[in-house]
Coordinates of C-alpha atoms in Angstrom, one line a residue:
M11 CA -3.9 54.6 1.0
T12 CA -3.7 55.3 4.7
T13 CA -4.9 58.9 4.3
I14 CA -7.8 57.7 2.2
L15 CA -8.8 55.3 4.9
T16 CA -8.5 57.5 7.9
Y17 CA -9.9 60.7 6.5
P18 CA -13.6 59.6 6.2
F19 CA -13.6 58.4 9.8
K20 CA -13.1 61.9 11.0
N21 CA -16.1 63.2 9.1
L22 CA -18.7 60.5 9.3
P23 CA -21.2 60.8 12.2
T24 CA -21.4 57.0 12.3
A25 CA -17.7 56.5 12.6
S26 CA -17.9 53.7 15.2
K27 CA -20.2 51.6 12.9
W28 CA -17.8 52.0 9.9
A29 CA -14.8 51.3 12.1
L30 CA -16.3 48.0 13.1
R31 CA -17.1 47.1 9.5
F32 CA -13.5 48.0 8.6
S33 CA -11.9 45.9 11.3
V34 CA -13.8 42.9 10.2
Q35 CA -13.2 43.2 6.5
T36 CA -9.7 44.4 6.0
K37 CA -6.1 43.8 7.0
T38 CA -3.4 46.3 7.9
K39 CA -0.9 46.1 5.0
K40 CA 1.3 48.5 3.3
T41 CA 0.2 50.5 0.3
L42 CA 1.6 49.7 -3.2
A43 CA 1.3 53.3 -4.4
K44 CA 4.4 54.6 -6.2
P45 CA 5.7 58.1 -5.8
N46 CA 5.0 60.5 -8.7
I47 CA 2.9 57.9 -10.5
R48 CA -0.9 58.3 -10.8
N49 CA -3.0 55.6 -9.1
V50 CA -5.2 53.7 -11.6
V51 CA -8.5 52.3 -10.3
V52 CA -11.1 49.8 -11.5
V53 CA -14.5 51.5 -11.3
D54 CA -16.4 48.5 -12.4
G55 CA -16.6 45.9 -15.1
V56 CA -19.2 43.7 -16.9
R57 CA -19.4 40.9 -19.3
T58 CA -22.1 39.3 -21.4
P59 CA -23.0 35.8 -20.3
F60 CA -20.3 33.4 -21.6
L61 CA -22.0 30.8 -23.8
L62 CA -20.9 27.6 -25.5
S63 CA -20.2 28.3 -29.2
G64 CA -23.0 27.4 -31.5
T65 CA -25.7 28.3 -29.0
S66 CA -27.7 31.6 -28.6
Y67 CA -25.0 33.9 -30.0
K68 CA -24.3 31.8 -33.2
D69 CA -26.0 34.3 -35.6
L70 CA -24.3 37.4 -34.3
M71 CA -21.0 39.1 -35.2
P72 CA -18.2 39.9 -32.8
H73 CA -19.0 43.6 -32.7
D74 CA -22.6 42.8 -31.6
L75 CA -21.2 41.1 -28.4
A76 CA -18.7 43.8 -27.9
R77 CA -21.4 46.5 -28.2
A78 CA -23.5 44.6 -25.7
A79 CA -20.6 44.7 -23.2
L80 CA -20.1 48.4 -23.7
T81 CA -23.8 49.1 -23.4
G82 CA -23.9 47.0 -20.2
L83 CA -20.9 48.9 -18.8
L84 CA -22.5 52.3 -19.5
H85 CA -25.7 51.2 -17.8
Q86 CA -23.8 49.7 -14.8
T87 CA -21.6 52.7 -14.2
S88 CA -23.7 55.6 -15.7
V89 CA -20.4 57.0 -17.0
P90 CA -21.0 59.8 -19.5
K91 CA -19.8 58.7 -22.9
E92 CA -18.1 62.0 -23.5
V93 CA -15.7 61.6 -20.6
V94 CA -14.2 58.4 -22.0
D95 CA -10.9 59.3 -23.5
Y96 CA -10.1 56.0 -25.3
I97 CA -11.5 52.5 -25.9
I98 CA -9.3 49.4 -26.3
F99 CA -10.5 45.9 -27.0
G100 CA -8.8 42.6 -27.4
T101 CA -9.7 39.8 -29.8
V102 CA -7.9 36.8 -31.3
I103 CA -9.7 35.4 -34.4
Q104 CA -10.6 38.6 -36.1
E105 CA -13.7 39.1 -38.3
V106 CA -12.2 40.6 -41.4
K107 CA -15.3 42.9 -41.9
T108 CA -14.7 44.6 -38.5
S109 CA -10.9 44.1 -38.0
N110 CA -10.9 47.1 -35.5
V111 CA -13.8 45.7 -33.5
A112 CA -13.3 48.2 -30.7
R113 CA -14.1 51.1 -33.1
E114 CA -17.2 49.4 -34.6
A115 CA -18.5 48.4 -31.2
A116 CA -18.0 51.8 -29.8
L117 CA -19.9 53.5 -32.6
G118 CA -22.6 51.0 -32.2
A119 CA -22.9 51.6 -28.5
G120 CA -23.3 55.4 -29.1
F121 CA -19.9 56.7 -28.3
S122 CA -18.8 59.8 -30.2
D123 CA -16.9 59.3 -33.5
K124 CA -14.4 61.6 -31.8
T125 CA -13.5 58.9 -29.3
P126 CA -10.5 56.9 -30.5
A127 CA -10.6 53.1 -30.3
H128 CA -8.2 50.4 -31.2
T129 CA -8.0 46.6 -31.1
V130 CA -5.1 44.5 -29.8
T131 CA -4.3 40.8 -30.1
M132 CA -2.1 38.7 -27.8
A133 CA -3.8 35.4 -27.9
C134 CA -5.6 34.5 -24.7
I135 CA -4.2 37.6 -22.9
S136 CA -5.6 40.1 -25.4
A137 CA -8.0 41.7 -22.9
N138 CA -5.1 41.8 -20.4
Q139 CA -3.1 43.7 -23.0
A140 CA -6.0 46.1 -23.6
M141 CA -6.2 46.8 -19.8
T142 CA -2.5 47.3 -19.3
T143 CA -2.3 49.5 -22.3
G144 CA -5.0 51.6 -20.7
V145 CA -3.1 51.6 -17.4
G146 CA -0.1 53.0 -19.2
L147 CA -2.1 55.7 -20.9
I148 CA -3.5 56.8 -17.5
A149 CA -0.3 56.5 -15.5
S150 CA 1.6 58.6 -18.1
G151 CA -1.1 61.3 -18.0
Q152 CA -2.2 60.8 -21.6
C153 CA -5.8 59.9 -20.5
D154 CA -8.0 59.9 -17.5
V155 CA -10.7 57.5 -18.4
I156 CA -10.3 54.3 -20.4
V157 CA -12.7 51.5 -21.3
A158 CA -10.9 48.2 -22.0
G159 CA -12.4 44.9 -22.9
G160 CA -12.4 41.9 -25.2
V161 CA -14.6 39.8 -27.4
E162 CA -14.6 36.4 -29.1
L163 CA -17.2 34.7 -31.3
M164 CA -16.2 31.1 -31.9
S165 CA -19.5 30.3 -33.4
D166 CA -18.5 32.0 -36.6
V167 CA -14.8 32.1 -37.5
P168 CA -13.5 33.3 -40.9
I169 CA -12.8 30.4 -43.2
R170 CA -10.6 31.3 -46.2
H171 CA -10.2 29.8 -49.7
S172 CA -6.9 28.0 -50.2
R173 CA -3.9 30.2 -51.0
K174 CA -3.9 28.9 -54.6
M175 CA -7.6 29.8 -55.0
R176 CA -7.0 33.3 -53.5
K177 CA -4.1 33.9 -55.9
L178 CA -6.2 32.8 -58.8
M179 CA -9.1 35.1 -57.9
L180 CA -6.9 38.1 -57.4
D181 CA -5.2 37.5 -60.7
L182 CA -8.5 37.1 -62.4
N183 CA -9.6 40.5 -61.0
K184 CA -6.5 42.1 -62.5
A185 CA -6.9 40.4 -65.9
K186 CA -7.5 42.9 -68.7
S187 CA -8.6 40.6 -71.6
M188 CA -10.7 37.6 -72.1
G189 CA -7.6 35.7 -73.2
Q190 CA -5.8 36.4 -69.9
R191 CA -8.9 35.3 -68.0
L192 CA -9.2 32.0 -70.0
S193 CA -5.5 31.3 -69.5
L194 CA -5.9 31.8 -65.7
I195 CA -9.1 29.7 -65.5
S196 CA -7.3 26.8 -67.3
K197 CA -5.0 26.6 -64.3
F198 CA -7.8 25.9 -61.9
R199 CA -7.9 22.6 -60.1
F200 CA -10.6 21.2 -57.9
N201 CA -8.3 20.9 -54.9
F202 CA -8.1 24.8 -55.0
L203 CA -11.5 24.7 -53.4
A204 CA -10.3 23.1 -50.2
P205 CA -10.9 25.7 -47.4
E206 CA -8.4 26.9 -44.9
L207 CA -9.7 26.9 -41.3
P208 CA -8.2 29.2 -38.7
A209 CA -5.0 27.8 -37.3
V210 CA -5.5 26.1 -33.9
S211 CA -1.8 25.1 -33.7
E212 CA 1.3 27.1 -32.7
F213 CA 2.8 28.5 -35.9
S214 CA 6.4 28.0 -34.5
T215 CA 5.8 24.4 -33.4
S216 CA 2.8 23.2 -35.5
E217 CA 1.5 21.7 -32.2
T218 CA -2.0 22.5 -30.8
M219 CA -2.2 23.8 -27.2
G220 CA -4.1 20.7 -26.3
H221 CA -1.1 18.6 -27.3
S222 CA 1.1 20.9 -25.3
A223 CA -1.1 20.5 -22.2
D224 CA -1.1 16.7 -22.6
R225 CA 2.7 16.6 -22.8
L226 CA 3.0 19.1 -19.9
A227 CA 0.7 17.0 -17.7
A228 CA 2.8 13.9 -18.5
A229 CA 6.1 15.7 -17.8
F230 CA 4.8 16.6 -14.4
A231 CA 3.1 13.3 -13.7
V232 CA -0.4 14.9 -13.5
S233 CA -2.8 12.0 -13.6
R234 CA -6.1 11.9 -15.5
L235 CA -8.0 11.5 -12.2
E236 CA -6.3 14.6 -10.8
Q237 CA -7.3 16.6 -13.9
D238 CA -10.9 15.4 -13.7
E239 CA -11.0 16.2 -10.0
Y240 CA -9.8 19.7 -10.6
A241 CA -12.3 20.3 -13.4
L242 CA -15.1 19.1 -11.2
R243 CA -14.0 21.5 -8.6
S244 CA -14.1 24.4 -11.1
H245 CA -17.6 23.5 -12.2
S246 CA -18.9 22.9 -8.7
L247 CA -17.5 26.3 -7.4
A248 CA -18.9 28.1 -10.5
K249 CA -22.3 26.6 -10.0
K250 CA -22.3 27.6 -6.3
A251 CA -21.2 31.1 -7.2
Q252 CA -23.9 31.4 -9.9
D253 CA -26.6 30.2 -7.6
E254 CA -25.6 32.6 -4.9
G255 CA -25.5 35.6 -7.2
L256 CA -21.8 36.1 -6.9
L257 CA -21.1 36.4 -10.6
S258 CA -22.4 40.0 -10.5
D259 CA -20.3 41.1 -13.5
V260 CA -22.7 39.2 -15.8
V261 CA -25.2 41.6 -17.5
P262 CA -28.3 40.3 -19.4
F263 CA -28.2 40.5 -23.1
K264 CA -31.3 40.5 -25.3
V265 CA -30.2 38.5 -28.4
P266 CA -32.0 39.9 -31.4
G267 CA -34.9 37.6 -32.4
K268 CA -34.3 35.4 -29.4
D269 CA -34.7 35.4 -25.6
T270 CA -32.7 37.4 -23.2
V271 CA -29.6 35.6 -22.0
T272 CA -28.9 36.0 -18.3
K273 CA -26.3 33.5 -17.3
D274 CA -23.3 31.4 -18.4
N275 CA -24.4 28.1 -19.9
G276 CA -21.2 26.1 -19.8
I277 CA -21.4 25.4 -16.0
R278 CA -22.1 21.7 -15.8
P279 CA -21.1 19.8 -12.7
S280 CA -20.9 16.2 -13.6
S281 CA -19.4 13.2 -11.7
L282 CA -15.9 11.7 -11.9
E283 CA -17.5 8.5 -13.2
Q284 CA -19.1 10.3 -16.2
M285 CA -15.9 12.3 -16.8
A286 CA -13.8 9.1 -16.8
K287 CA -15.8 7.8 -19.8
L288 CA -14.6 10.4 -22.1
K289 CA -11.8 9.6 -24.6
P290 CA -8.6 11.6 -24.9
A291 CA -9.1 14.7 -27.1
F292 CA -5.6 15.2 -28.4
I293 CA -3.0 12.5 -27.9
K294 CA -4.8 9.2 -28.6
P295 CA -5.3 6.7 -27.1
Y296 CA -3.1 7.4 -24.1
G297 CA -3.5 11.1 -23.5
T298 CA -5.1 12.5 -20.3
V299 CA -6.6 15.8 -21.6
T300 CA -10.3 15.4 -22.5
A301 CA -13.2 17.6 -23.3
A302 CA -14.2 17.4 -19.6
N303 CA -10.9 18.8 -18.2
S304 CA -10.4 21.5 -21.0
S305 CA -11.9 24.9 -21.4
F306 CA -14.5 24.9 -24.2
L307 CA -15.0 27.0 -27.3
T308 CA -16.9 30.1 -26.0
D309 CA -18.7 33.2 -27.2
G310 CA -18.6 36.3 -25.1
A311 CA -17.4 39.8 -24.5
S312 CA -16.3 41.9 -21.5
A313 CA -15.6 45.5 -20.7
I314 CA -14.1 47.3 -17.7
L315 CA -13.9 51.0 -16.8
I316 CA -10.6 52.2 -15.4
M317 CA -9.7 55.7 -14.4
A318 CA -7.1 57.9 -12.7
E319 CA -8.0 57.8 -9.0
E320 CA -8.5 61.5 -8.7
K321 CA -10.8 61.6 -11.7
A322 CA -12.9 58.7 -10.3
L323 CA -13.3 60.3 -6.9
A324 CA -14.1 63.7 -8.4
M325 CA -16.9 62.1 -10.4
G326 CA -18.3 60.5 -7.3
Y327 CA -17.3 56.9 -8.0
K328 CA -16.4 54.3 -5.4
P329 CA -13.7 52.2 -7.1
K330 CA -13.5 48.5 -6.5
A331 CA -9.7 48.1 -6.8
Y332 CA -6.4 49.6 -7.7
L333 CA -4.5 48.2 -10.7
R334 CA -0.9 48.0 -9.4
D335 CA 2.0 46.1 -10.9
F336 CA 1.8 43.9 -14.0
M337 CA 4.3 41.9 -15.9
Y338 CA 4.6 39.9 -19.2
V339 CA 7.0 37.0 -19.6
S340 CA 7.8 34.6 -22.4
Q341 CA 9.4 31.2 -22.5
D342 CA 9.9 28.2 -24.8
P343 CA 6.6 27.8 -26.8
K344 CA 7.1 24.1 -27.2
D345 CA 7.9 22.4 -23.9
Q346 CA 6.9 25.3 -21.6
L347 CA 4.1 26.9 -23.5
L348 CA 1.7 26.9 -20.5
L349 CA 4.2 27.5 -17.6
G350 CA 4.1 31.3 -17.7
P351 CA 2.4 31.6 -14.3
T352 CA 5.3 29.8 -12.6
Y353 CA 7.9 32.1 -14.1
A354 CA 6.0 35.3 -13.6
T355 CA 4.7 34.8 -10.1
P356 CA 7.9 35.5 -8.2
K357 CA 8.9 38.3 -10.5
V358 CA 5.7 40.3 -10.0
L359 CA 5.6 39.6 -6.2
E360 CA 9.2 40.8 -5.9
K361 CA 8.4 43.9 -8.0
A362 CA 5.5 44.7 -5.6
G363 CA 7.4 43.8 -2.5
L364 CA 4.9 41.1 -1.5
T365 CA 5.0 37.4 -0.8
M366 CA 2.6 34.6 -1.7
N367 CA 1.2 34.8 1.9
D368 CA 0.2 38.4 1.3
I369 CA -2.2 37.4 -1.6
D370 CA -5.8 37.0 -0.6
A371 CA -7.4 36.2 -4.0
F372 CA -5.7 34.2 -6.8
E373 CA -7.4 34.2 -10.2
F374 CA -5.6 32.1 -12.8
H375 CA -6.9 31.3 -16.3
E376 CA -7.8 27.7 -16.6
A377 CA -7.0 26.6 -20.1
F378 CA -6.7 23.0 -19.1
S379 CA -6.8 21.2 -15.7
G380 CA -3.4 19.7 -16.6
Q381 CA -2.0 23.2 -17.2
I382 CA -3.1 24.4 -13.8
L383 CA -1.8 21.3 -12.0
A384 CA 1.5 21.3 -13.9
N385 CA 2.1 24.9 -12.8
F386 CA 1.3 23.9 -9.2
K387 CA 3.9 21.2 -9.3
A388 CA 6.5 23.4 -10.9
M389 CA 5.8 26.2 -8.4
D390 CA 6.2 23.6 -5.6
S391 CA 9.5 22.2 -6.9
D392 CA 12.9 23.4 -5.7
W393 CA 14.5 21.4 -8.5
F394 CA 12.5 23.2 -11.2
A395 CA 13.3 26.5 -9.6
E396 CA 17.0 25.8 -9.5
N397 CA 17.4 24.2 -12.9
Y398 CA 15.0 26.2 -15.0
M399 CA 14.4 29.5 -13.2
G400 CA 17.8 30.3 -11.7
R401 CA 16.3 30.5 -8.3
K402 CA 17.6 28.9 -5.1
T403 CA 14.1 28.1 -3.7
K404 CA 10.7 27.2 -5.2
V405 CA 8.0 29.7 -5.9
G406 CA 5.5 28.2 -3.6
L407 CA 1.9 27.0 -4.0
P408 CA -1.1 29.3 -4.1
P409 CA -3.4 28.1 -1.3
L410 CA -6.3 26.2 -2.9
E411 CA -8.7 27.9 -0.5
K412 CA -7.8 31.2 -2.1
F413 CA -7.7 30.0 -5.7
N414 CA -10.4 30.5 -8.3
N415 CA -13.1 30.3 -5.6
W416 CA -15.9 31.2 -8.0
G417 CA -14.9 28.9 -10.8
G418 CA -12.7 29.5 -13.7
S419 CA -12.4 29.2 -17.5
L420 CA -13.0 25.4 -17.4
S421 CA -16.5 26.1 -16.2
L422 CA -17.4 29.7 -16.9
G423 CA -15.9 29.6 -20.4
H424 CA -13.1 31.1 -22.3
P425 CA -13.8 33.6 -25.1
F426 CA -10.2 34.1 -26.0
G427 CA -10.1 37.9 -26.2
A428 CA -12.4 38.5 -23.3
T429 CA -11.1 36.4 -20.4
G430 CA -8.7 38.9 -19.0
C431 CA -11.3 41.3 -17.9
R432 CA -13.3 38.5 -16.3
L433 CA -10.3 37.5 -14.3
V434 CA -9.7 41.0 -13.0
M435 CA -13.3 41.6 -12.1
A436 CA -13.4 38.2 -10.3
A437 CA -10.4 39.2 -8.3
A438 CA -11.8 42.6 -7.4
N439 CA -15.2 41.3 -6.5
R440 CA -13.8 38.5 -4.4
L441 CA -11.6 41.0 -2.5
Q442 CA -14.6 43.1 -1.8
K443 CA -16.8 40.1 -0.8
E444 CA -14.1 38.2 1.2
G445 CA -12.5 41.2 2.9
G446 CA -9.1 40.7 1.3
Q447 CA -6.6 43.4 0.1
Y448 CA -4.3 41.9 -2.5
G449 CA -5.3 39.9 -5.6
L450 CA -3.1 38.2 -8.2
V451 CA -4.3 37.5 -11.8
A452 CA -2.5 35.3 -14.3
A453 CA -3.3 34.0 -17.8
C454 CA -1.1 31.9 -20.1
A455 CA -1.3 32.4 -23.8
A456 CA -0.3 30.9 -27.2
G457 CA 3.3 31.6 -28.1
G458 CA 4.5 30.8 -24.5
Q459 CA 3.5 34.2 -23.1
V460 CA 1.8 35.1 -19.9
R461 CA 0.5 38.2 -18.2
Y462 CA 0.5 38.6 -14.5
S463 CA -0.9 41.5 -12.6
G464 CA -1.7 42.7 -9.1
V465 CA -5.2 43.9 -8.1
H466 CA -5.1 45.9 -5.0
R467 CA -8.4 46.5 -3.3
T468 CA -9.5 50.1 -2.7
L469 CA -10.4 50.1 0.9
Q470 CA -12.4 53.3 0.7
R471 CA -15.0 51.1 -1.1
V472 CA -15.5 49.3 2.2
I473 CA -15.9 52.6 4.1
F474 CA -18.5 54.1 1.8
L475 CA -20.4 51.0 0.8
E476 CA -23.6 50.3 2.8

């Protein structure tokens, strides 16, 4: 990185002007580049406005939103479609008609049918998996240019017939005679018609994530007031960022037959008094997790352009960030379902040779206020570190003044498969805006998994940007 920084100063006629700008916006820190491994950069990323389910996107299909994100990325970056080597999208609740939504969206967005595309699922870190899969393809030399993203349409989820009804219908389809059909029909019962909704509970524990969040908040003595205060912070910061035009990754989307959507519609700062009136959503009547301090069901899609650094520079791009280290961890899906950030933080920092003090921008997925605050308490506990993590000292708290400064999933929304790209772009854009160098992104997921990554700002962006 040092050579990238210093070289332009010798060639620009206005070097003193750029040097002043550089000294104001950056810090002198070591590079995280690894020998003999290609640097992977974020060129840019976009997302459709994230909307409450059941609103303007309710008549669409997931690939419609994913296509809109891809089209927005093409417009934003002007990247030629033919240079994209591979497209990867994440999603959670799959539409059976377009199970490989990445492929359908790519074709709809005008990419060549020769461009491979596949879809991944890893609960709420599906887009994170899409991105890190792309990082691996680039770092290994298999690809130079990857588009990664994610999509979720909670307005229309697949609802199945009961298993008994499905079996009956399949058997009827195979029946070869009228006698066989009548025999099968005689086995029909009205309760066969009861539908099966998509599971919202953990398969291994039969417990919803909301129940886990409520128990986690209780275990760490996180009060209802603390959760409401944090949720209000998220909405207030998101509203401020939206009003100031900081959410620059949002691209307008003309909904067929409707108006153009230009901004997230779930940002709703309220008051602690109003929030206190809501009843518990999961553990009744004594729980502390409510609709006000939980992320809401959201429709939306995101897409991000990542490249090998040499390819990006050769094409004239000014990347926003390097994607450096990343790590996935897992733990007990019952009692520690949402504590992944606590476990992963020290591991990824040690892997990168950094400390908490080196991080300038933290972007954590906010599934619930209680989840965030329980992680804070776990990270700030020597006892938890010693008894559960095998560490002698606590992880340490992320400074709140560096944490989710432009709002988070509680306010911006959480389309399950798309949030990962939003987190990375928020970190990259904040580093550029705030003059930081290192960003850390974390997202917990169903099954007790978490993905943590480091976003390292590309300082040549500062030098060339005017």
